[in-house]
PDB file of C-alpha atoms in Angstrom:
ATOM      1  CA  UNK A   1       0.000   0.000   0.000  1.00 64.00           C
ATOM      2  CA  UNK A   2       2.186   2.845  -0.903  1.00 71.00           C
ATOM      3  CA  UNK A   3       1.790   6.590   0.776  1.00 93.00           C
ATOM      4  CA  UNK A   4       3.730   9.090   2.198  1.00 95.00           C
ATOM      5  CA  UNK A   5       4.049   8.812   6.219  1.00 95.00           C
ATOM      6  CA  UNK A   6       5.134  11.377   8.674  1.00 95.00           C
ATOM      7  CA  UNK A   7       5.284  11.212  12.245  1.00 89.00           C
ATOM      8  CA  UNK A   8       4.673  12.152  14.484  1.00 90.00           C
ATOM      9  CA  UNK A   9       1.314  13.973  14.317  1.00 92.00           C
ATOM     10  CA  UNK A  10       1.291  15.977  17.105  1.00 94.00           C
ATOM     11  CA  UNK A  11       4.835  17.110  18.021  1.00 93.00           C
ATOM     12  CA  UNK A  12       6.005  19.602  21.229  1.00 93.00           C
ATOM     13  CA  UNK A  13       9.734  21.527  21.701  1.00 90.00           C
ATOM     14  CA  UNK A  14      11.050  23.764  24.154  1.00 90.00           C
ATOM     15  CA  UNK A  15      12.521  26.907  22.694  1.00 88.00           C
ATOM     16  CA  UNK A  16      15.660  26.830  21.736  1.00 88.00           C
ATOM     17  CA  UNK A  17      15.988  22.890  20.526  1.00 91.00           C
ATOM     18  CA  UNK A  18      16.044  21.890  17.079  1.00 93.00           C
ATOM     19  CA  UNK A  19      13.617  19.314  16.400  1.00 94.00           C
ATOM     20  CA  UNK A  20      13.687  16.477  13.108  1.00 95.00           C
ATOM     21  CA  UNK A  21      10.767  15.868  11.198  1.00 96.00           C
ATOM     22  CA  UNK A  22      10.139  12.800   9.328  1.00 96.00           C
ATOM     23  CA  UNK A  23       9.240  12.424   5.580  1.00 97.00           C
ATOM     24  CA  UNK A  24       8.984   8.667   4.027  1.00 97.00           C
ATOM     25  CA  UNK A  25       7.240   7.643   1.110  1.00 97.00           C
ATOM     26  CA  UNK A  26       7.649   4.537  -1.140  1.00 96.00           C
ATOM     27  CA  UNK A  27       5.535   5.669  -4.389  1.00 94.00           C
ATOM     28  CA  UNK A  28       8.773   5.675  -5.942  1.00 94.00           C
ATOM     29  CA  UNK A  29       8.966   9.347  -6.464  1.00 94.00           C
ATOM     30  CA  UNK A  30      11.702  11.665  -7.331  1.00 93.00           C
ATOM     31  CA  UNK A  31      10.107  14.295  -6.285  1.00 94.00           C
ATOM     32  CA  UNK A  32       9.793  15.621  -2.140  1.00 96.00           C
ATOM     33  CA  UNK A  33       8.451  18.700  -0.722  1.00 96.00           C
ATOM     34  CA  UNK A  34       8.232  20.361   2.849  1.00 97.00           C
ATOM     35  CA  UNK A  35       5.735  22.989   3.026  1.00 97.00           C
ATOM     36  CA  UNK A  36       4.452  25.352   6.190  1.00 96.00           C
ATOM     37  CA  UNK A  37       0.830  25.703   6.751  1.00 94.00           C
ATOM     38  CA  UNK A  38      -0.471  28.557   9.225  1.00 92.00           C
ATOM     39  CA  UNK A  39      -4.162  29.430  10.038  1.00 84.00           C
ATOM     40  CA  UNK A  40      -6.059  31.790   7.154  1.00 79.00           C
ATOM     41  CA  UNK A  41      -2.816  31.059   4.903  1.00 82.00           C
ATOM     42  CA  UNK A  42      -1.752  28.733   1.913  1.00 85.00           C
ATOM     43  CA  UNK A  43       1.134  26.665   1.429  1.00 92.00           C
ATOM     44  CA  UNK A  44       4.334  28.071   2.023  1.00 93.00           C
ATOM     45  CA  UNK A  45       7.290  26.203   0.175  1.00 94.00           C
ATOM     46  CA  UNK A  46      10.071  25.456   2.780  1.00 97.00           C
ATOM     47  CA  UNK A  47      12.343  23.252   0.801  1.00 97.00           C
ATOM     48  CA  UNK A  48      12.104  20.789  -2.126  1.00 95.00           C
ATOM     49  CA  UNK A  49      14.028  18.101  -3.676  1.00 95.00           C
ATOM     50  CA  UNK A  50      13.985  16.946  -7.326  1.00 92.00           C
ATOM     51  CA  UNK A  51      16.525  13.717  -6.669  1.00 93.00           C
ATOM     52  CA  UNK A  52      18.500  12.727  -4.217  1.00 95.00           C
ATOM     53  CA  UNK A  53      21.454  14.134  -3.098  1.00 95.00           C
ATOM     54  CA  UNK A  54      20.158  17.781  -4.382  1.00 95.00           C
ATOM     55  CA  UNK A  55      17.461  20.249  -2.952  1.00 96.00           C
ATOM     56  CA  UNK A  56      16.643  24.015  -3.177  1.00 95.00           C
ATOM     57  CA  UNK A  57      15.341  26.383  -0.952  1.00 96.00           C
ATOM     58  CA  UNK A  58      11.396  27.649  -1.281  1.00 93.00           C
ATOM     59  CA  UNK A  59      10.127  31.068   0.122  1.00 90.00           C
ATOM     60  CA  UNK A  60      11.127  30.460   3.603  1.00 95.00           C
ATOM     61  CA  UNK A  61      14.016  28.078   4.046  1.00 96.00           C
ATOM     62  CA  UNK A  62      15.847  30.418   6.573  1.00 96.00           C
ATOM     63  CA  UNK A  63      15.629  28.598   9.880  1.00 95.00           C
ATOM     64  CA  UNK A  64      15.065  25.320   8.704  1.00 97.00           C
ATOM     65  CA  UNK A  65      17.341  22.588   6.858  1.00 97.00           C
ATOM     66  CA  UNK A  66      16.999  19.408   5.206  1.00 98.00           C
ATOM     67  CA  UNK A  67      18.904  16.089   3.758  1.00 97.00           C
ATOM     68  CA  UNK A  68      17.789  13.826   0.587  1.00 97.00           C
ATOM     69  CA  UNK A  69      20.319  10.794   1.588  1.00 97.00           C
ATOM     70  CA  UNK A  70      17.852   8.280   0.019  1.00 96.00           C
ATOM     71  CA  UNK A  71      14.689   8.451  -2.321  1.00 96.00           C
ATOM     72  CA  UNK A  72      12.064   7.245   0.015  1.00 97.00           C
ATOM     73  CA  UNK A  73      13.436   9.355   2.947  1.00 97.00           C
ATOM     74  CA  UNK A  74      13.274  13.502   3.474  1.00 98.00           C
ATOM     75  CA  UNK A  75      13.603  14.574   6.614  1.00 97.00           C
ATOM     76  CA  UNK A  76      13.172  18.460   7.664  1.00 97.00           C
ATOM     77  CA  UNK A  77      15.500  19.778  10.741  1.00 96.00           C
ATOM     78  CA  UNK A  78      13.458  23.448  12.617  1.00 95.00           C
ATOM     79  CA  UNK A  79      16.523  24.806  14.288  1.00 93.00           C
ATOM     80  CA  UNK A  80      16.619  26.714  16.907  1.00 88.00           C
ATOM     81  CA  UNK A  81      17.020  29.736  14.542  1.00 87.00           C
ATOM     82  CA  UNK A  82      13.421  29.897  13.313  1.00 88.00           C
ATOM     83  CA  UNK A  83      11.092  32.743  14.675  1.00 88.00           C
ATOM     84  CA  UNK A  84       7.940  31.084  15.127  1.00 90.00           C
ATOM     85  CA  UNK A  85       8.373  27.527  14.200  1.00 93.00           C
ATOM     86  CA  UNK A  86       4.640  26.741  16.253  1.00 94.00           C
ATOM     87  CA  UNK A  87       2.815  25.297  12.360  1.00 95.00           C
ATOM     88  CA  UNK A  88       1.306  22.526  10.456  1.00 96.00           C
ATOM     89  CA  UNK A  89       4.141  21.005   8.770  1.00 97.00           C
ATOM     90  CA  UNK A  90       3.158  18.981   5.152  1.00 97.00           C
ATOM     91  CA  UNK A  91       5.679  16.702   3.930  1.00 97.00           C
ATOM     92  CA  UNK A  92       4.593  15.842  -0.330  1.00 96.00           C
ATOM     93  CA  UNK A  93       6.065  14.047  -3.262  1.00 96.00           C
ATOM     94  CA  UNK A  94       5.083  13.601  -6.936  1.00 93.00           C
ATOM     95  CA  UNK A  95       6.720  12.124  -9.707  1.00 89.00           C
ATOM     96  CA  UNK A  96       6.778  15.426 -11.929  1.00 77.00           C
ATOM     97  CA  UNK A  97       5.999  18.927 -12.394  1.00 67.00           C
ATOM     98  CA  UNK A  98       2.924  18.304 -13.847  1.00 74.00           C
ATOM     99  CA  UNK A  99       1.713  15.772 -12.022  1.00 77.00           C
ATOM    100  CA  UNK A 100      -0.233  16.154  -8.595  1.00 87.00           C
ATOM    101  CA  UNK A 101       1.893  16.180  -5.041  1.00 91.00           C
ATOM    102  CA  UNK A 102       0.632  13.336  -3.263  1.00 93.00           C
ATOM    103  CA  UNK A 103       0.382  14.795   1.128  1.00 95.00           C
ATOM    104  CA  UNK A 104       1.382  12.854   4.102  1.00 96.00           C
ATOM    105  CA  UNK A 105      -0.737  13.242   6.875  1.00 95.00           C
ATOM    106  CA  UNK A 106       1.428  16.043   7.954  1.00 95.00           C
ATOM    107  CA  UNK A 107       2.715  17.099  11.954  1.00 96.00           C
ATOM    108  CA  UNK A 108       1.823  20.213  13.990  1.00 95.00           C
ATOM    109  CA  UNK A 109       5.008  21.265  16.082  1.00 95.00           C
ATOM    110  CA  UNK A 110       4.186  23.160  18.913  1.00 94.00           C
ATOM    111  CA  UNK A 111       6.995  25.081  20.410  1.00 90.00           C
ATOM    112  CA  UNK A 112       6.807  25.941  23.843  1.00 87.00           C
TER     113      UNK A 112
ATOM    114  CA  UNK B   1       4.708  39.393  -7.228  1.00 73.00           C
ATOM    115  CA  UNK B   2       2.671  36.403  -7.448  1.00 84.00           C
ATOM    116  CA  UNK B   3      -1.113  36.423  -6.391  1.00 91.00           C
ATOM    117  CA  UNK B   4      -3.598  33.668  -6.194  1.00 95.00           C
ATOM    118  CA  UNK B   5      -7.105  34.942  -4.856  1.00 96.00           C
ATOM    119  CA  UNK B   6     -10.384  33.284  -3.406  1.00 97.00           C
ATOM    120  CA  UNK B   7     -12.796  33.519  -1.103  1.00 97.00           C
ATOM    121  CA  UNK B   8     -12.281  33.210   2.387  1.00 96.00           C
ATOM    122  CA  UNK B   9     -15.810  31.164   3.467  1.00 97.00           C
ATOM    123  CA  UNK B  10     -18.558  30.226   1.580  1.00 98.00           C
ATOM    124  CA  UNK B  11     -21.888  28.788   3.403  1.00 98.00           C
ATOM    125  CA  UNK B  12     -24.275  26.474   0.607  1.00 98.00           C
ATOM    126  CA  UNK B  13     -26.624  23.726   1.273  1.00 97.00           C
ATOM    127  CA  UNK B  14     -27.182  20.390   1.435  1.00 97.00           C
ATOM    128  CA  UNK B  15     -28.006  18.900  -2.289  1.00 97.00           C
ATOM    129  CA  UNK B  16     -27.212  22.366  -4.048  1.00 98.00           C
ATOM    130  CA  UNK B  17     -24.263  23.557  -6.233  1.00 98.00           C
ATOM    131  CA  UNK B  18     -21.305  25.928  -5.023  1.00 98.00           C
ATOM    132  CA  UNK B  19     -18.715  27.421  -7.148  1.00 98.00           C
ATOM    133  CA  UNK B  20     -15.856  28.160  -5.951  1.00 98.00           C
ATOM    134  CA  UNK B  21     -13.657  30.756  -7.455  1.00 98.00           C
ATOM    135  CA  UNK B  22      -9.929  31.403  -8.440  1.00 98.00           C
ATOM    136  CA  UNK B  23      -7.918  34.276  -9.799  1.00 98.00           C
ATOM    137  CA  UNK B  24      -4.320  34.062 -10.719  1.00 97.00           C
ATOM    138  CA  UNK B  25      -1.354  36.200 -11.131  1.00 95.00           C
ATOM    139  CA  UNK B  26       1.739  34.232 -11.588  1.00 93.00           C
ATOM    140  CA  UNK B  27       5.037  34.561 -13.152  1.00 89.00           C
ATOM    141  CA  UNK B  28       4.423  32.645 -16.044  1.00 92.00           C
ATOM    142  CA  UNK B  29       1.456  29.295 -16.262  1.00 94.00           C
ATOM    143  CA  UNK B  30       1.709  25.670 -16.670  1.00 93.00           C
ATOM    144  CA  UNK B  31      -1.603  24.260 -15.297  1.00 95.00           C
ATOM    145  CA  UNK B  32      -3.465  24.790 -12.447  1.00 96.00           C
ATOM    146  CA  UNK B  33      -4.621  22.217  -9.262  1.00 96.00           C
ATOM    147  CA  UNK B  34      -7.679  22.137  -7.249  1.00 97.00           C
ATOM    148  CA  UNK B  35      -7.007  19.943  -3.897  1.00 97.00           C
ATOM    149  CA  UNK B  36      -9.691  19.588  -1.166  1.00 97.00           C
ATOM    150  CA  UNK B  37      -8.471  19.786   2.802  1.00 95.00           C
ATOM    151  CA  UNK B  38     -10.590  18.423   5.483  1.00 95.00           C
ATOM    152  CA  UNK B  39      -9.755  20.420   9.330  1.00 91.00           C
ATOM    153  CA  UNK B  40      -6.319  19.253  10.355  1.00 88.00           C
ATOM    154  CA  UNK B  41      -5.812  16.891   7.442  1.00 91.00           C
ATOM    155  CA  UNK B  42      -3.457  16.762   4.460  1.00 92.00           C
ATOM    156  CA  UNK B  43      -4.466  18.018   1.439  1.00 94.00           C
ATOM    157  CA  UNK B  44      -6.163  15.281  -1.472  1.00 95.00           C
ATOM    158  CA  UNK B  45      -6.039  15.988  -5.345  1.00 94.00           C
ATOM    159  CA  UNK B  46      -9.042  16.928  -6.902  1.00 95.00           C
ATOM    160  CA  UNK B  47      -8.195  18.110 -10.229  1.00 95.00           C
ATOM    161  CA  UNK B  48      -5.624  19.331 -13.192  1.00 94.00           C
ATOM    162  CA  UNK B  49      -6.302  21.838 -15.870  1.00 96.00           C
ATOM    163  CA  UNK B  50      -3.781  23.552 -18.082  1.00 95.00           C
ATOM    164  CA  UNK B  51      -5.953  23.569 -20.928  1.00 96.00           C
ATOM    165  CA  UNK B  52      -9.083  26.343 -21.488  1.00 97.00           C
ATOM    166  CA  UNK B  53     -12.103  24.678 -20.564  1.00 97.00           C
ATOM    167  CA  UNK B  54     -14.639  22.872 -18.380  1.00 97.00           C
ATOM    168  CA  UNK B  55     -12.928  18.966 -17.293  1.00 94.00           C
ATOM    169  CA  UNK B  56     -15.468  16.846 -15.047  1.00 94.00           C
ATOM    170  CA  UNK B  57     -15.101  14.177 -12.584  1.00 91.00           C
ATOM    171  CA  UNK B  58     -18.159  13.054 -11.304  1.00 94.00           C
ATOM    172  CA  UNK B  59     -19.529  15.372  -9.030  1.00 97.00           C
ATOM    173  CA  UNK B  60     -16.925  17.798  -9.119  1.00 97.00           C
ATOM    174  CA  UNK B  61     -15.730  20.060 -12.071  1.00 97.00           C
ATOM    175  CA  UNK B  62     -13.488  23.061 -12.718  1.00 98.00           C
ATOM    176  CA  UNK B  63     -13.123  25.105 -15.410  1.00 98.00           C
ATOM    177  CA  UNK B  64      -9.897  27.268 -16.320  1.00 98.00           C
ATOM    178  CA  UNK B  65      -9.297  30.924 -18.743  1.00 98.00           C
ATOM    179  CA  UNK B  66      -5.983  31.172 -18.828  1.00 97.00           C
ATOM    180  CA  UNK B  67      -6.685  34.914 -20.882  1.00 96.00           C
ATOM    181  CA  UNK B  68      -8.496  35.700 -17.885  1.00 96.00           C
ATOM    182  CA  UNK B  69      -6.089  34.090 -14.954  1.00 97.00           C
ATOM    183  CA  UNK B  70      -9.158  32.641 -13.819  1.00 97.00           C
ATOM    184  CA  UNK B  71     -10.949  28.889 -12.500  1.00 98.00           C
ATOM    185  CA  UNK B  72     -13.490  27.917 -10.543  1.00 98.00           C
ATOM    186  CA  UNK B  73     -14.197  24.792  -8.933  1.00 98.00           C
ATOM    187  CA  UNK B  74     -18.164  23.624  -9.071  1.00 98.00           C
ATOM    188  CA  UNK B  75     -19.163  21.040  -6.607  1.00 98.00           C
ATOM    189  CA  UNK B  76     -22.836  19.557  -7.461  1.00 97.00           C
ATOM    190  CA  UNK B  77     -25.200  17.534  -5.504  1.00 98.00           C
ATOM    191  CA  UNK B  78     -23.253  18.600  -2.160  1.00 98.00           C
ATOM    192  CA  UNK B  79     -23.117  16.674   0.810  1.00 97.00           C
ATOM    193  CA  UNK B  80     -22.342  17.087   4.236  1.00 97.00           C
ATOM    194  CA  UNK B  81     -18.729  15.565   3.935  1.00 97.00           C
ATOM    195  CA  UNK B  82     -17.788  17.726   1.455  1.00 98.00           C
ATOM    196  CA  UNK B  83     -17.558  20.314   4.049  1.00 98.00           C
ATOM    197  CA  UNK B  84     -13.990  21.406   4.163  1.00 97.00           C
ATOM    198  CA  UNK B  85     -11.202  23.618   2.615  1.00 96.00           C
ATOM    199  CA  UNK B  86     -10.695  24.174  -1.270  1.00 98.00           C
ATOM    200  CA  UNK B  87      -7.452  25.194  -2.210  1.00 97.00           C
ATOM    201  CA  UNK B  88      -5.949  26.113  -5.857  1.00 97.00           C
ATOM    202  CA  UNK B  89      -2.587  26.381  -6.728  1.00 96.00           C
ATOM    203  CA  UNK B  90      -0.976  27.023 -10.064  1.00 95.00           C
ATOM    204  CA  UNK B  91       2.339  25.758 -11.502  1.00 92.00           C
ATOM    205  CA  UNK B  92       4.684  28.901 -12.313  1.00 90.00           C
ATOM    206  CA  UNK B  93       7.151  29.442 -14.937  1.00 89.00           C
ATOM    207  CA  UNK B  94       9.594  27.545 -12.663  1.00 84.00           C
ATOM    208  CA  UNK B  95       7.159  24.858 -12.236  1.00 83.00           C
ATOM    209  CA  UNK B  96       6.742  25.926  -8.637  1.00 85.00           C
ATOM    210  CA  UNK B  97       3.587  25.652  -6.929  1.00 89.00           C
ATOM    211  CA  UNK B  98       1.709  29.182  -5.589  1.00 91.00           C
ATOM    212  CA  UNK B  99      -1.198  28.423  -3.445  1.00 93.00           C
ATOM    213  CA  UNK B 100      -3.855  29.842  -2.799  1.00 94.00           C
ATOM    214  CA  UNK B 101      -5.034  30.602   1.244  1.00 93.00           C
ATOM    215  CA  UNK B 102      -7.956  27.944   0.423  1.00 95.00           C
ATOM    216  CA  UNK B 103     -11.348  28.853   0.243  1.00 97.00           C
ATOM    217  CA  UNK B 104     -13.513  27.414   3.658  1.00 96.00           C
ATOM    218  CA  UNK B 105     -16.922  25.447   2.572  1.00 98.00           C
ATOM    219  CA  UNK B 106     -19.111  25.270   5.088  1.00 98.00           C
ATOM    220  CA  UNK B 107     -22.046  22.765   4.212  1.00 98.00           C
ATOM    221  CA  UNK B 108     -25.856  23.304   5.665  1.00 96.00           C
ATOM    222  CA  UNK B 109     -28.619  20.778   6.384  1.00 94.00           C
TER     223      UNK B 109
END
């Protein structure tokens, strides 16, 4: 049954700590995203990845970083230098441009 | 800059038709997505235009002008789980996604 998983859903920091964020997905696609999603707004683009072992930043990469070590696997790192890193975080992948971006199930971090 | 606009909440009832609208100005177009978000869920592909016109999929059907950088989503027969958030998002120049703040579909009995 392929999909894109994320865990965990509900995640909670202290200030100050970085925190990892897990991305997996085995529908075989180059393709992996990390977007930002805050009440009242769209999408935000934090970071994407068109193969592995490459990835650009989006709008609002400062504060956050990432790794594409494998296909299946990428993972999103909120360091300690983000603002206001309290959000819905949505992990996606697709296997073009044109084609849709399949969604994990996404994680809310809550920074305390 | 880049713009996508719709409407912040719209309120339609059980069994009716809602559309749901979308303008667009991006740097540059290569097709245009409609995805549906249910409260604290991921979003799920709805639909795909990049050519002018009316495509249908059952129940659900959106339209595109790319002269006038706009779409519109038209949901028929609705029901009570189709309550939820519409967003659209259009593919750039640089094959980037720009998304829209989603557009809030409340569903009455």
């Amino acid at each position: 049954d392929g999909g894109i998983t994320q865990s965990p859903k509900y995640l909670f920091r202290k200030e100050g700590q970085n925190v990892t964020l897990s991305c997996e997905q085995n529908l075989n696609h180059d393709a992996m995203y990390w977007y930002r999603q805050d009440p009242g707004q769209g999408l935000r683009l934090i970071y994407y990845s068109q193969i592995v072992n490459d990835f650009q930043k989006g709008d609002i990469a400062e504060g956050y970083s990432v790794s594409r070590e494998k296909k299946e696997s990428f993972p999103l790192t909120v360091t300690s230098a983000q603002k206001n890193p309290t959000a819905f975080y949505l992990c996606a992948s697709s296997s073009g441009e044109y084609n849709e971006q399949f969604f994990g199930p996404g994680t809310r971090l809550t920074v305390l | 800059g880049q713009n996508i606009d719709q409407p912040t909440e719209m309120t339609a009832t059980e069994g009716a038709i809602v559309q749901i609208n979308c303008t667009y100005q991006t740097s540059g177009f290569n097709g245009l997505f409609w995805y549906q978000q249910h409260a604290g869920e991921a979003p799920t592909f709805l639909s795909y235009n990049v050519l002018d016109g009316l495509e249908e999929k059952g129940r659900f059907s959106s339209f595109l002008s790319r002269s006038k950088g706009y779409s519109y989503l038209l949901l028929k027969e609705l029901q009570m789980k189709d309550s939820a958030s519409y967003l659209c998002a259009v593919l750039d120049s640089n094959y980037q996604l720009i998304w829209g703040a989603g557009t809030k579909l409340i569903i009455k009995p």
